[in-house]
Amino acid sequence: MNVITVLLDSLNFHALQAYQDTHVQTPNFSRFAERAAIFDNHFISSAPCMPARRELFTGRQEFLWRGWGHVEPWDRHLAAEAGANGCVTQMVTDHYHYWENKAHGYFEPFHGVEFVRGSECDMWDTAPVDDEPGWALAINRARSSRNRNYDGRGTQYFANARNWEIEEEFPVAQVMCRAADWLEANREHERFLLWVESFDPHEPFHVPEPYRSLYTGGIDSPDFNPWPPYQEIEETRRFVRNASADELAWIRAQYEGNVTMVDAWLGRLWNRMDELGLWEDTAVIVTTDHGHDLCFNGLDNPTIWAKDFPHPESHARIPLMIWHPQHPGQGRRIQALTNALDVNATMRDMLEIDEPEGPHGRSLLPLLSGESDRHRELLLYGRFGDGVVVSDENWTLTQSSRSEGPLYWYSTTGLNTSPDMTSGHFIPGVELPQWRVPAQPRVCPDYLWSREEFTFTPRNLHAQEAAQVRRMQELLRAGLAECQAPPETLARLGLG
């Protein structure tokens, strides 16, 4: 069987008509949902971008051991194992992070890779920039000079995008069209794995007409910032404090327009599959790495939580839809708790790779076949150093790091260094030695949310529901034990 995985960055489930009653037009997502199984309780595991991708490619949970970085030498890479198992493997992407210094080993195992240039801060167009538009200058102003990595982002993106005049020239259109062309040229292979990945609808939320004006209700300005900051909390607070209600509404409308543009070009891929008759022997997975909060919630107003701790469900619960030709979903809703690690195990299972599960993922095929309606009793997710979030069917607890708690980064790479780093064998089941590098945890408030009703402004019930806090902390202990988390984790979370 062939496998196509469509990965879209920062896609909110509540922007899709297949998941929620919304004004955002997504007919091609809905078209796919009518044939697929729809997972209603699918969550992130590690955030943000590259930690999520390491889990999708390797099935190894990241955030408890390290943050954004390379594929490790001990990782079992999906494309490498699929290729060794007789599959032709191809990646078509505009996700430029794969080519950055902190992301080696992700695309190299594929037989073929096609890279569409120009997304976000892709180091692409170096020609002089004249007459920057107001929106590009607004992006630059929104980021302070304290972190030089974020300076000039508006200028670089404008340089990349200044010659795109029609939507066919934008990266998401290029990705979907090139993926469709690859299918036509390669359909005679006995088996293939095609990884189709668009950086959209990730920021900057810069789209052409008709998408730019589709949801604005007439609100517009050439000086509105389509790329609100979130990497530095003070920058974020300053931006939201100074932005007008119209500008914040316009930002949300640009995101929604971006989702509709992604949907339009996704339809081109579905059309080519129809023409080639590929649905009968090809499984298709559609998902994302995380959602993106757009100043909807008031957890710590004023702020745009984006995709950060404490990871409210508005971005931690994410869409997952799967078409399996032997187990047609036909729009069936699956309520079981699942996460990104399970997508990796599922792809391995579909491709008949030996030992598809592990080290932390579990195949979703029993859910797709109807053999089971249960999968996980709890989910652990988060970002390295922030804390740990635990969810069951009814409650979510965010247990923050304590300032006095120990934290270490475990890796073979030299991305993080310290005079106090040590080497040894620290990760269970890994024979190669690793570095253990001291790191500084980030401290946030603790939260307890009820999952009974989705809302952008969940009430923090931590002080009122002491019994539920204790119960969820015990679930957290059990989950950490099951995944063999670093032994200092309990102390860092104040549970040791």
mmCIF file of C-alpha atoms in Angstrom, residues 59-393:
data_model
loop_
_atom_site.group_PDB
_atom_site.id
_atom_site.type_symbol
_atom_site.label_atom_id
_atom_site.label_comp_id
_atom_site.label_asym_id
_atom_site.label_seq_id
_atom_site.Cartn_x
_atom_site.Cartn_y
_atom_site.Cartn_z
ATOM 1 C CA GLY A 59 8.053 8.111 17.016
ATOM 2 C CA ARG A 60 10.286 9.288 19.866
ATOM 3 C CA GLN A 61 8.826 11.795 22.330
ATOM 4 C CA GLU A 62 11.071 14.822 22.540
ATOM 5 C CA PHE A 63 10.025 17.500 25.009
ATOM 6 C CA LEU A 64 10.932 15.612 28.191
ATOM 7 C CA TRP A 65 14.509 15.047 27.025
ATOM 8 C CA ARG A 66 15.441 17.952 24.741
ATOM 9 C CA GLY A 67 14.139 20.775 22.578
ATOM 10 C CA TRP A 68 14.376 21.879 18.951
ATOM 11 C CA GLY A 69 17.261 20.054 17.255
ATOM 12 C CA HIS A 70 18.603 17.439 14.877
ATOM 13 C CA VAL A 71 17.465 13.889 14.333
ATOM 14 C CA GLU A 72 19.566 11.792 16.700
ATOM 15 C CA PRO A 73 21.841 8.924 15.541
ATOM 16 C CA TRP A 74 19.696 6.391 17.397
ATOM 17 C CA ASP A 75 16.409 7.543 15.881
ATOM 18 C CA ARG A 76 14.509 5.225 13.532
ATOM 19 C CA HIS A 77 13.616 7.546 10.654
ATOM 20 C CA LEU A 78 10.386 6.678 8.835
ATOM 21 C CA ALA A 79 11.735 7.411 5.339
ATOM 22 C CA ALA A 80 14.915 5.410 5.914
ATOM 23 C CA GLU A 81 12.987 2.339 7.046
ATOM 24 C CA ALA A 82 10.358 2.706 4.314
ATOM 25 C CA GLY A 83 13.119 2.931 1.696
ATOM 26 C CA ALA A 84 14.832 -0.153 3.091
ATOM 27 C CA ASN A 85 11.457 -1.905 2.909
ATOM 28 C CA GLY A 86 11.045 -1.345 -0.821
ATOM 29 C CA CYS A 87 9.219 2.015 -0.909
ATOM 30 C CA VAL A 88 10.185 4.948 -3.084
ATOM 31 C CA THR A 89 10.153 7.977 -0.781
ATOM 32 C CA GLN A 90 9.664 11.628 -1.709
ATOM 33 C CA MET A 91 9.284 14.903 0.194
ATOM 34 C CA VAL A 92 7.748 18.023 -1.343
ATOM 35 C CA THR A 93 7.921 20.980 1.051
ATOM 36 C CA ASP A 94 8.410 24.692 1.522
ATOM 37 C CA HIS A 95 9.270 24.245 5.215
ATOM 38 C CA TYR A 96 12.656 25.969 5.271
ATOM 39 C CA HIS A 97 13.468 24.963 8.871
ATOM 40 C CA TYR A 98 14.673 21.615 7.491
ATOM 41 C CA TRP A 99 17.658 23.441 5.989
ATOM 42 C CA GLU A 100 18.609 25.363 9.120
ATOM 43 C CA ASN A 101 21.560 24.551 11.363
ATOM 44 C CA LYS A 102 19.377 23.098 14.118
ATOM 45 C CA ALA A 103 17.466 20.637 11.952
ATOM 46 C CA HIS A 104 19.780 18.143 10.295
ATOM 47 C CA GLY A 105 18.678 14.625 9.429
ATOM 48 C CA TYR A 106 15.009 15.161 8.595
ATOM 49 C CA PHE A 107 14.929 15.200 4.779
ATOM 50 C CA GLU A 108 18.210 13.382 4.047
ATOM 51 C CA PRO A 109 16.758 9.822 4.282
ATOM 52 C CA PHE A 110 14.235 10.455 1.455
ATOM 53 C CA HIS A 111 15.060 9.242 -2.050
ATOM 54 C CA GLY A 112 13.935 12.582 -3.455
ATOM 55 C CA VAL A 113 13.281 16.053 -2.065
ATOM 56 C CA GLU A 114 11.714 19.077 -3.742
ATOM 57 C CA PHE A 115 12.107 22.386 -1.871
ATOM 58 C CA VAL A 116 9.869 25.349 -2.677
ATOM 59 C CA ARG A 117 11.590 28.580 -1.653
ATOM 60 C CA GLY A 118 10.454 31.765 0.052
ATOM 61 C CA SER A 119 8.424 30.953 3.162
ATOM 62 C CA GLU A 120 8.820 33.212 6.207
ATOM 63 C CA CYS A 121 12.557 33.887 6.763
ATOM 64 C CA ASP A 122 13.931 31.472 4.211
ATOM 65 C CA MET A 123 17.379 32.909 3.367
ATOM 66 C CA TRP A 124 16.569 33.203 -0.307
ATOM 67 C CA ASP A 125 16.289 36.611 -2.002
ATOM 68 C CA THR A 126 19.269 38.874 -1.259
ATOM 69 C CA ALA A 127 18.634 41.623 -3.826
ATOM 70 C CA PRO A 128 18.386 45.138 -2.338
ATOM 71 C CA VAL A 129 15.019 46.020 -0.867
ATOM 72 C CA ASP A 130 13.562 49.404 -1.751
ATOM 73 C CA ASP A 131 10.312 50.960 -0.611
ATOM 74 C CA GLU A 132 9.343 48.404 1.978
ATOM 75 C CA PRO A 133 5.567 48.367 2.499
ATOM 76 C CA GLY A 134 4.091 49.437 5.806
ATOM 77 C CA TRP A 135 3.247 45.877 6.827
ATOM 78 C CA ALA A 136 6.881 44.745 6.470
ATOM 79 C CA LEU A 137 8.101 47.699 8.553
ATOM 80 C CA ALA A 138 5.413 46.875 11.143
ATOM 81 C CA ILE A 139 6.794 43.332 11.435
ATOM 82 C CA ASN A 140 10.276 44.720 12.101
ATOM 83 C CA ARG A 141 9.028 47.247 14.681
ATOM 84 C CA ALA A 142 7.140 44.589 16.634
ATOM 85 C CA ARG A 143 10.356 42.769 17.520
ATOM 86 C CA SER A 144 12.825 44.285 19.953
ATOM 87 C CA SER A 145 16.573 44.266 19.383
ATOM 88 C CA ARG A 146 17.145 42.156 22.516
ATOM 89 C CA ASN A 147 17.004 39.035 20.354
ATOM 90 C CA ARG A 148 18.919 39.693 17.146
ATOM 91 C CA ASN A 149 17.591 36.444 15.629
ATOM 92 C CA TYR A 150 14.215 38.121 15.126
ATOM 93 C CA ASP A 151 15.381 41.467 13.705
ATOM 94 C CA GLY A 152 14.627 42.255 10.076
ATOM 95 C CA ARG A 153 12.169 39.428 9.576
ATOM 96 C CA GLY A 154 9.695 41.639 7.789
ATOM 97 C CA THR A 155 12.388 42.762 5.346
ATOM 98 C CA GLN A 156 13.502 39.230 4.525
ATOM 99 C CA TYR A 157 9.973 37.956 4.021
ATOM 100 C CA PHE A 158 9.070 40.928 1.812
ATOM 101 C CA ALA A 159 12.210 40.276 -0.267
ATOM 102 C CA ASN A 160 11.093 36.676 -0.747
ATOM 103 C CA ALA A 161 7.465 37.475 -1.554
ATOM 104 C CA ARG A 162 7.715 40.745 -3.517
ATOM 105 C CA ASN A 163 7.503 39.074 -6.948
ATOM 106 C CA TRP A 164 4.521 36.839 -6.202
ATOM 107 C CA GLU A 165 1.716 38.486 -8.145
ATOM 108 C CA ILE A 166 -0.827 35.658 -8.489
ATOM 109 C CA GLU A 167 -1.746 32.898 -6.067
ATOM 110 C CA GLU A 168 -0.184 30.199 -8.293
ATOM 111 C CA GLU A 169 3.209 31.695 -7.374
ATOM 112 C CA PHE A 170 2.722 31.381 -3.600
ATOM 113 C CA PRO A 171 4.483 28.459 -1.892
ATOM 114 C CA VAL A 172 1.398 26.433 -0.882
ATOM 115 C CA ALA A 173 0.215 26.400 -4.512
ATOM 116 C CA GLN A 174 3.659 25.305 -5.671
ATOM 117 C CA VAL A 175 3.851 22.525 -3.068
ATOM 118 C CA MET A 176 0.477 21.013 -3.961
ATOM 119 C CA CYS A 177 1.017 21.253 -7.713
ATOM 120 C CA ARG A 178 4.490 19.702 -7.555
ATOM 121 C CA ALA A 179 3.208 16.911 -5.316
ATOM 122 C CA ALA A 180 0.426 16.216 -7.821
ATOM 123 C CA ASP A 181 2.944 16.148 -10.674
ATOM 124 C CA TRP A 182 5.156 13.747 -8.719
ATOM 125 C CA LEU A 183 2.209 11.385 -8.305
ATOM 126 C CA GLU A 184 1.591 11.373 -12.045
ATOM 127 C CA ALA A 185 5.239 10.679 -12.854
ATOM 128 C CA ASN A 186 5.705 8.032 -10.143
ATOM 129 C CA ARG A 187 2.386 6.186 -9.984
ATOM 130 C CA GLU A 188 3.920 3.035 -11.545
ATOM 131 C CA HIS A 189 6.148 2.378 -8.524
ATOM 132 C CA GLU A 190 5.113 -0.720 -6.624
ATOM 133 C CA ARG A 191 4.906 1.274 -3.359
ATOM 134 C CA PHE A 192 5.680 4.826 -2.377
ATOM 135 C CA LEU A 193 5.691 7.213 0.580
ATOM 136 C CA LEU A 194 4.957 10.820 -0.386
ATOM 137 C CA TRP A 195 5.417 13.499 2.273
ATOM 138 C CA VAL A 196 3.585 16.703 1.249
ATOM 139 C CA GLU A 197 4.252 19.607 3.590
ATOM 140 C CA SER A 198 3.149 23.225 3.437
ATOM 141 C CA PHE A 199 4.370 25.948 5.793
ATOM 142 C CA ASP A 200 0.942 27.572 5.461
ATOM 143 C CA PRO A 201 -1.207 28.523 7.297
ATOM 144 C CA HIS A 202 1.774 29.448 9.508
ATOM 145 C CA GLU A 203 2.507 33.148 9.889
ATOM 146 C CA PRO A 204 3.183 35.567 8.282
ATOM 147 C CA PHE A 205 -0.473 35.586 7.320
ATOM 148 C CA HIS A 206 0.216 37.139 3.934
ATOM 149 C CA VAL A 207 -2.183 36.021 1.203
ATOM 150 C CA PRO A 208 -3.322 37.432 -2.131
ATOM 151 C CA GLU A 209 -6.842 38.351 -3.108
ATOM 152 C CA PRO A 210 -9.499 37.058 -2.890
ATOM 153 C CA TYR A 211 -8.304 35.492 0.385
ATOM 154 C CA ARG A 212 -6.976 38.733 1.878
ATOM 155 C CA SER A 213 -10.424 40.352 1.980
ATOM 156 C CA LEU A 214 -12.559 37.245 2.342
ATOM 157 C CA TYR A 215 -13.229 37.491 6.093
ATOM 158 C CA THR A 216 -12.266 41.070 7.010
ATOM 159 C CA GLY A 217 -15.726 42.633 6.851
ATOM 160 C CA GLY A 218 -14.143 45.651 5.204
ATOM 161 C CA ILE A 219 -11.438 46.152 7.865
ATOM 162 C CA ASP A 220 -8.066 46.712 6.226
ATOM 163 C CA SER A 221 -4.892 48.786 6.297
ATOM 164 C CA PRO A 222 -1.612 48.489 4.375
ATOM 165 C CA ASP A 223 0.199 49.023 7.689
ATOM 166 C CA PHE A 224 -1.402 46.181 9.670
ATOM 167 C CA ASN A 225 1.119 43.582 10.857
ATOM 168 C CA PRO A 226 0.411 40.096 9.420
ATOM 169 C CA TRP A 227 3.017 38.480 11.681
ATOM 170 C CA PRO A 228 2.344 39.204 15.363
ATOM 171 C CA PRO A 229 5.275 38.358 17.652
ATOM 172 C CA TYR A 230 5.156 35.559 20.200
ATOM 173 C CA GLN A 231 8.726 34.323 20.755
ATOM 174 C CA GLU A 232 9.361 36.994 23.403
ATOM 175 C CA ILE A 233 6.503 37.479 25.890
ATOM 176 C CA GLU A 234 7.203 41.176 26.467
ATOM 177 C CA GLU A 235 7.160 41.847 22.728
ATOM 178 C CA THR A 236 3.863 40.024 22.499
ATOM 179 C CA ARG A 237 2.287 41.962 25.340
ATOM 180 C CA ARG A 238 3.489 45.246 23.917
ATOM 181 C CA PHE A 239 2.131 44.409 20.489
ATOM 182 C CA VAL A 240 -1.316 43.397 21.750
ATOM 183 C CA ARG A 241 -1.463 46.382 24.089
ATOM 184 C CA ASN A 242 -0.780 48.780 21.211
ATOM 185 C CA ALA A 243 -2.807 47.041 18.512
ATOM 186 C CA SER A 244 -6.351 48.190 17.830
ATOM 187 C CA ALA A 245 -9.316 45.835 17.910
ATOM 188 C CA ASP A 246 -9.512 46.212 14.126
ATOM 189 C CA GLU A 247 -5.911 45.112 13.648
ATOM 190 C CA LEU A 248 -6.385 42.017 15.852
ATOM 191 C CA ALA A 249 -9.584 41.147 13.962
ATOM 192 C CA TRP A 250 -7.735 41.650 10.670
ATOM 193 C CA ILE A 251 -4.950 39.273 11.775
ATOM 194 C CA ARG A 252 -7.501 36.565 12.516
ATOM 195 C CA ALA A 253 -9.141 37.213 9.142
ATOM 196 C CA GLN A 254 -5.787 36.815 7.365
ATOM 197 C CA TYR A 255 -5.210 33.493 9.105
ATOM 198 C CA GLU A 256 -8.667 32.346 8.049
ATOM 199 C CA GLY A 257 -8.017 33.485 4.491
ATOM 200 C CA ASN A 258 -4.779 31.517 4.550
ATOM 201 C CA VAL A 259 -6.649 28.363 5.639
ATOM 202 C CA THR A 260 -9.089 28.789 2.745
ATOM 203 C CA MET A 261 -6.197 29.260 0.314
ATOM 204 C CA VAL A 262 -4.558 26.059 1.606
ATOM 205 C CA ASP A 263 -7.895 24.296 1.144
ATOM 206 C CA ALA A 264 -8.209 25.495 -2.455
ATOM 207 C CA TRP A 265 -4.819 24.095 -3.450
ATOM 208 C CA LEU A 266 -5.289 20.917 -1.445
ATOM 209 C CA GLY A 267 -8.229 20.315 -3.771
ATOM 210 C CA ARG A 268 -5.783 20.181 -6.713
ATOM 211 C CA LEU A 269 -4.051 17.247 -5.036
ATOM 212 C CA TRP A 270 -7.369 15.440 -4.481
ATOM 213 C CA ASN A 271 -8.302 16.042 -8.132
ATOM 214 C CA ARG A 272 -5.082 14.425 -9.337
ATOM 215 C CA MET A 273 -5.668 11.427 -7.094
ATOM 216 C CA ASP A 274 -9.147 11.105 -8.599
ATOM 217 C CA GLU A 275 -7.732 11.269 -12.136
ATOM 218 C CA LEU A 276 -5.052 8.668 -11.393
ATOM 219 C CA GLY A 277 -7.354 6.318 -9.465
ATOM 220 C CA LEU A 278 -5.036 6.270 -6.464
ATOM 221 C CA TRP A 279 -7.584 6.089 -3.647
ATOM 222 C CA GLU A 280 -7.955 2.293 -3.987
ATOM 223 C CA ASP A 281 -4.365 1.480 -2.989
ATOM 224 C CA THR A 282 -3.186 4.631 -1.192
ATOM 225 C CA ALA A 283 -3.659 5.636 2.438
ATOM 226 C CA VAL A 284 -3.782 9.390 3.069
ATOM 227 C CA ILE A 285 -3.121 11.193 6.363
ATOM 228 C CA VAL A 286 -3.929 14.883 6.856
ATOM 229 C CA THR A 287 -2.707 16.574 10.036
ATOM 230 C CA THR A 288 -0.656 19.428 11.508
ATOM 231 C CA ASP A 289 2.136 20.009 14.014
ATOM 232 C CA HIS A 290 0.097 22.313 16.295
ATOM 233 C CA GLY A 291 -2.574 24.981 16.146
ATOM 234 C CA HIS A 292 -2.129 28.718 16.578
ATOM 235 C CA ASP A 293 -3.944 30.909 19.095
ATOM 236 C CA LEU A 294 -4.829 34.299 17.690
ATOM 237 C CA CYS A 295 -5.558 36.418 20.740
ATOM 238 C CA PHE A 296 -8.830 34.557 21.264
ATOM 239 C CA ASN A 297 -8.196 33.606 24.878
ATOM 240 C CA GLY A 298 -7.532 35.632 27.987
ATOM 241 C CA LEU A 299 -5.199 33.353 29.918
ATOM 242 C CA ASP A 300 -2.724 36.153 30.519
ATOM 243 C CA ASN A 301 -4.171 39.125 28.733
ATOM 244 C CA PRO A 302 -2.772 40.964 26.884
ATOM 245 C CA THR A 303 -1.020 38.180 24.973
ATOM 246 C CA ILE A 304 -1.228 35.988 21.908
ATOM 247 C CA TRP A 305 -0.447 32.549 23.237
ATOM 248 C CA ALA A 306 0.420 31.262 19.754
ATOM 249 C CA LYS A 307 1.583 27.698 20.514
ATOM 250 C CA ASP A 308 3.235 28.008 23.903
ATOM 251 C CA PHE A 309 2.807 26.700 27.447
ATOM 252 C CA PRO A 310 0.359 26.188 29.125
ATOM 253 C CA HIS A 311 -0.957 24.801 25.803
ATOM 254 C CA PRO A 312 -4.709 25.382 25.931
ATOM 255 C CA GLU A 313 -6.799 23.029 23.849
ATOM 256 C CA SER A 314 -7.348 25.770 21.265
ATOM 257 C CA HIS A 315 -3.914 24.924 19.847
ATOM 258 C CA ALA A 316 -2.961 21.658 21.597
ATOM 259 C CA ARG A 317 -5.900 19.703 20.146
ATOM 260 C CA ILE A 318 -5.246 19.362 16.437
ATOM 261 C CA PRO A 319 -6.908 17.899 13.358
ATOM 262 C CA LEU A 320 -6.177 14.381 12.165
ATOM 263 C CA MET A 321 -8.069 12.708 9.331
ATOM 264 C CA ILE A 322 -7.053 9.351 7.821
ATOM 265 C CA TRP A 323 -8.223 7.558 4.688
ATOM 266 C CA HIS A 324 -7.381 3.840 4.634
ATOM 267 C CA PRO A 325 -8.584 1.966 1.533
ATOM 268 C CA GLN A 326 -9.163 -1.233 3.511
ATOM 269 C CA HIS A 327 -10.997 0.568 6.328
ATOM 270 C CA PRO A 328 -13.033 3.399 4.754
ATOM 271 C CA GLY A 329 -13.983 5.897 7.426
ATOM 272 C CA GLN A 330 -16.815 7.612 5.509
ATOM 273 C CA GLY A 331 -16.809 10.456 8.014
ATOM 274 C CA ARG A 332 -16.770 8.252 11.121
ATOM 275 C CA ARG A 333 -15.762 10.143 14.266
ATOM 276 C CA ILE A 334 -13.161 8.530 16.537
ATOM 277 C CA GLN A 335 -13.213 9.775 20.127
ATOM 278 C CA ALA A 336 -10.158 7.941 21.498
ATOM 279 C CA LEU A 337 -7.232 9.970 22.878
ATOM 280 C CA THR A 338 -4.357 10.041 20.364
ATOM 281 C CA ASN A 339 -1.281 12.147 19.640
ATOM 282 C CA ALA A 340 1.405 12.827 17.042
ATOM 283 C CA LEU A 341 3.550 9.889 18.161
ATOM 284 C CA ASP A 342 0.753 7.563 17.073
ATOM 285 C CA VAL A 343 0.805 8.958 13.528
ATOM 286 C CA ASN A 344 4.375 7.717 13.150
ATOM 287 C CA ALA A 345 3.486 4.210 14.343
ATOM 288 C CA THR A 346 0.452 4.188 12.035
ATOM 289 C CA MET A 347 2.516 5.062 8.965
ATOM 290 C CA ARG A 348 5.017 2.315 9.835
ATOM 291 C CA ASP A 349 2.149 -0.135 10.226
ATOM 292 C CA MET A 350 0.652 0.852 6.861
ATOM 293 C CA LEU A 351 4.054 0.426 5.183
ATOM 294 C CA GLU A 352 4.544 -2.978 6.838
ATOM 295 C CA ILE A 353 7.744 -1.950 8.604
ATOM 296 C CA ASP A 354 8.890 -4.425 11.233
ATOM 297 C CA GLU A 355 8.146 -3.362 14.804
ATOM 298 C CA PRO A 356 6.046 -0.343 13.790
ATOM 299 C CA GLU A 357 5.321 0.785 17.331
ATOM 300 C CA GLY A 358 7.745 2.485 19.662
ATOM 301 C CA PRO A 359 9.547 3.805 21.359
ATOM 302 C CA HIS A 360 6.549 5.927 22.344
ATOM 303 C CA GLY A 361 4.035 5.675 19.491
ATOM 304 C CA ARG A 362 1.094 3.276 19.083
ATOM 305 C CA SER A 363 -0.511 2.371 15.771
ATOM 306 C CA LEU A 364 -4.001 3.716 15.103
ATOM 307 C CA LEU A 365 -4.957 0.826 12.799
ATOM 308 C CA PRO A 366 -7.040 -0.925 15.518
ATOM 309 C CA LEU A 367 -9.130 2.249 15.757
ATOM 310 C CA LEU A 368 -9.432 2.532 11.978
ATOM 311 C CA SER A 369 -10.469 -1.091 11.571
ATOM 312 C CA GLY A 370 -12.985 -0.939 14.417
ATOM 313 C CA GLU A 371 -11.098 -3.601 16.349
ATOM 314 C CA SER A 372 -10.901 -1.205 19.320
ATOM 315 C CA ASP A 373 -12.459 2.079 20.432
ATOM 316 C CA ARG A 374 -9.861 2.780 23.156
ATOM 317 C CA HIS A 375 -6.263 3.831 22.658
ATOM 318 C CA ARG A 376 -4.666 5.861 25.467
ATOM 319 C CA GLU A 377 -5.901 6.598 28.968
ATOM 320 C CA LEU A 378 -3.887 9.837 29.169
ATOM 321 C CA LEU A 379 -1.727 12.130 27.076
ATOM 322 C CA LEU A 380 1.456 13.991 28.014
ATOM 323 C CA TYR A 381 2.490 17.018 25.984
ATOM 324 C CA GLY A 382 4.406 20.276 26.227
ATOM 325 C CA ARG A 383 7.545 22.149 25.278
ATOM 326 C CA PHE A 384 11.004 21.473 26.650
ATOM 327 C CA GLY A 385 11.640 23.177 29.988
ATOM 328 C CA ASP A 386 8.180 24.678 30.512
ATOM 329 C CA GLY A 387 6.415 21.958 32.415
ATOM 330 C CA VAL A 388 4.189 19.050 31.470
ATOM 331 C CA VAL A 389 0.533 18.964 30.444
ATOM 332 C CA VAL A 390 -1.529 15.853 31.145
ATOM 333 C CA SER A 391 -5.008 15.242 29.712
ATOM 334 C CA ASP A 392 -7.521 12.472 30.121
ATOM 335 C CA GLU A 393 -11.022 12.298 28.671
#
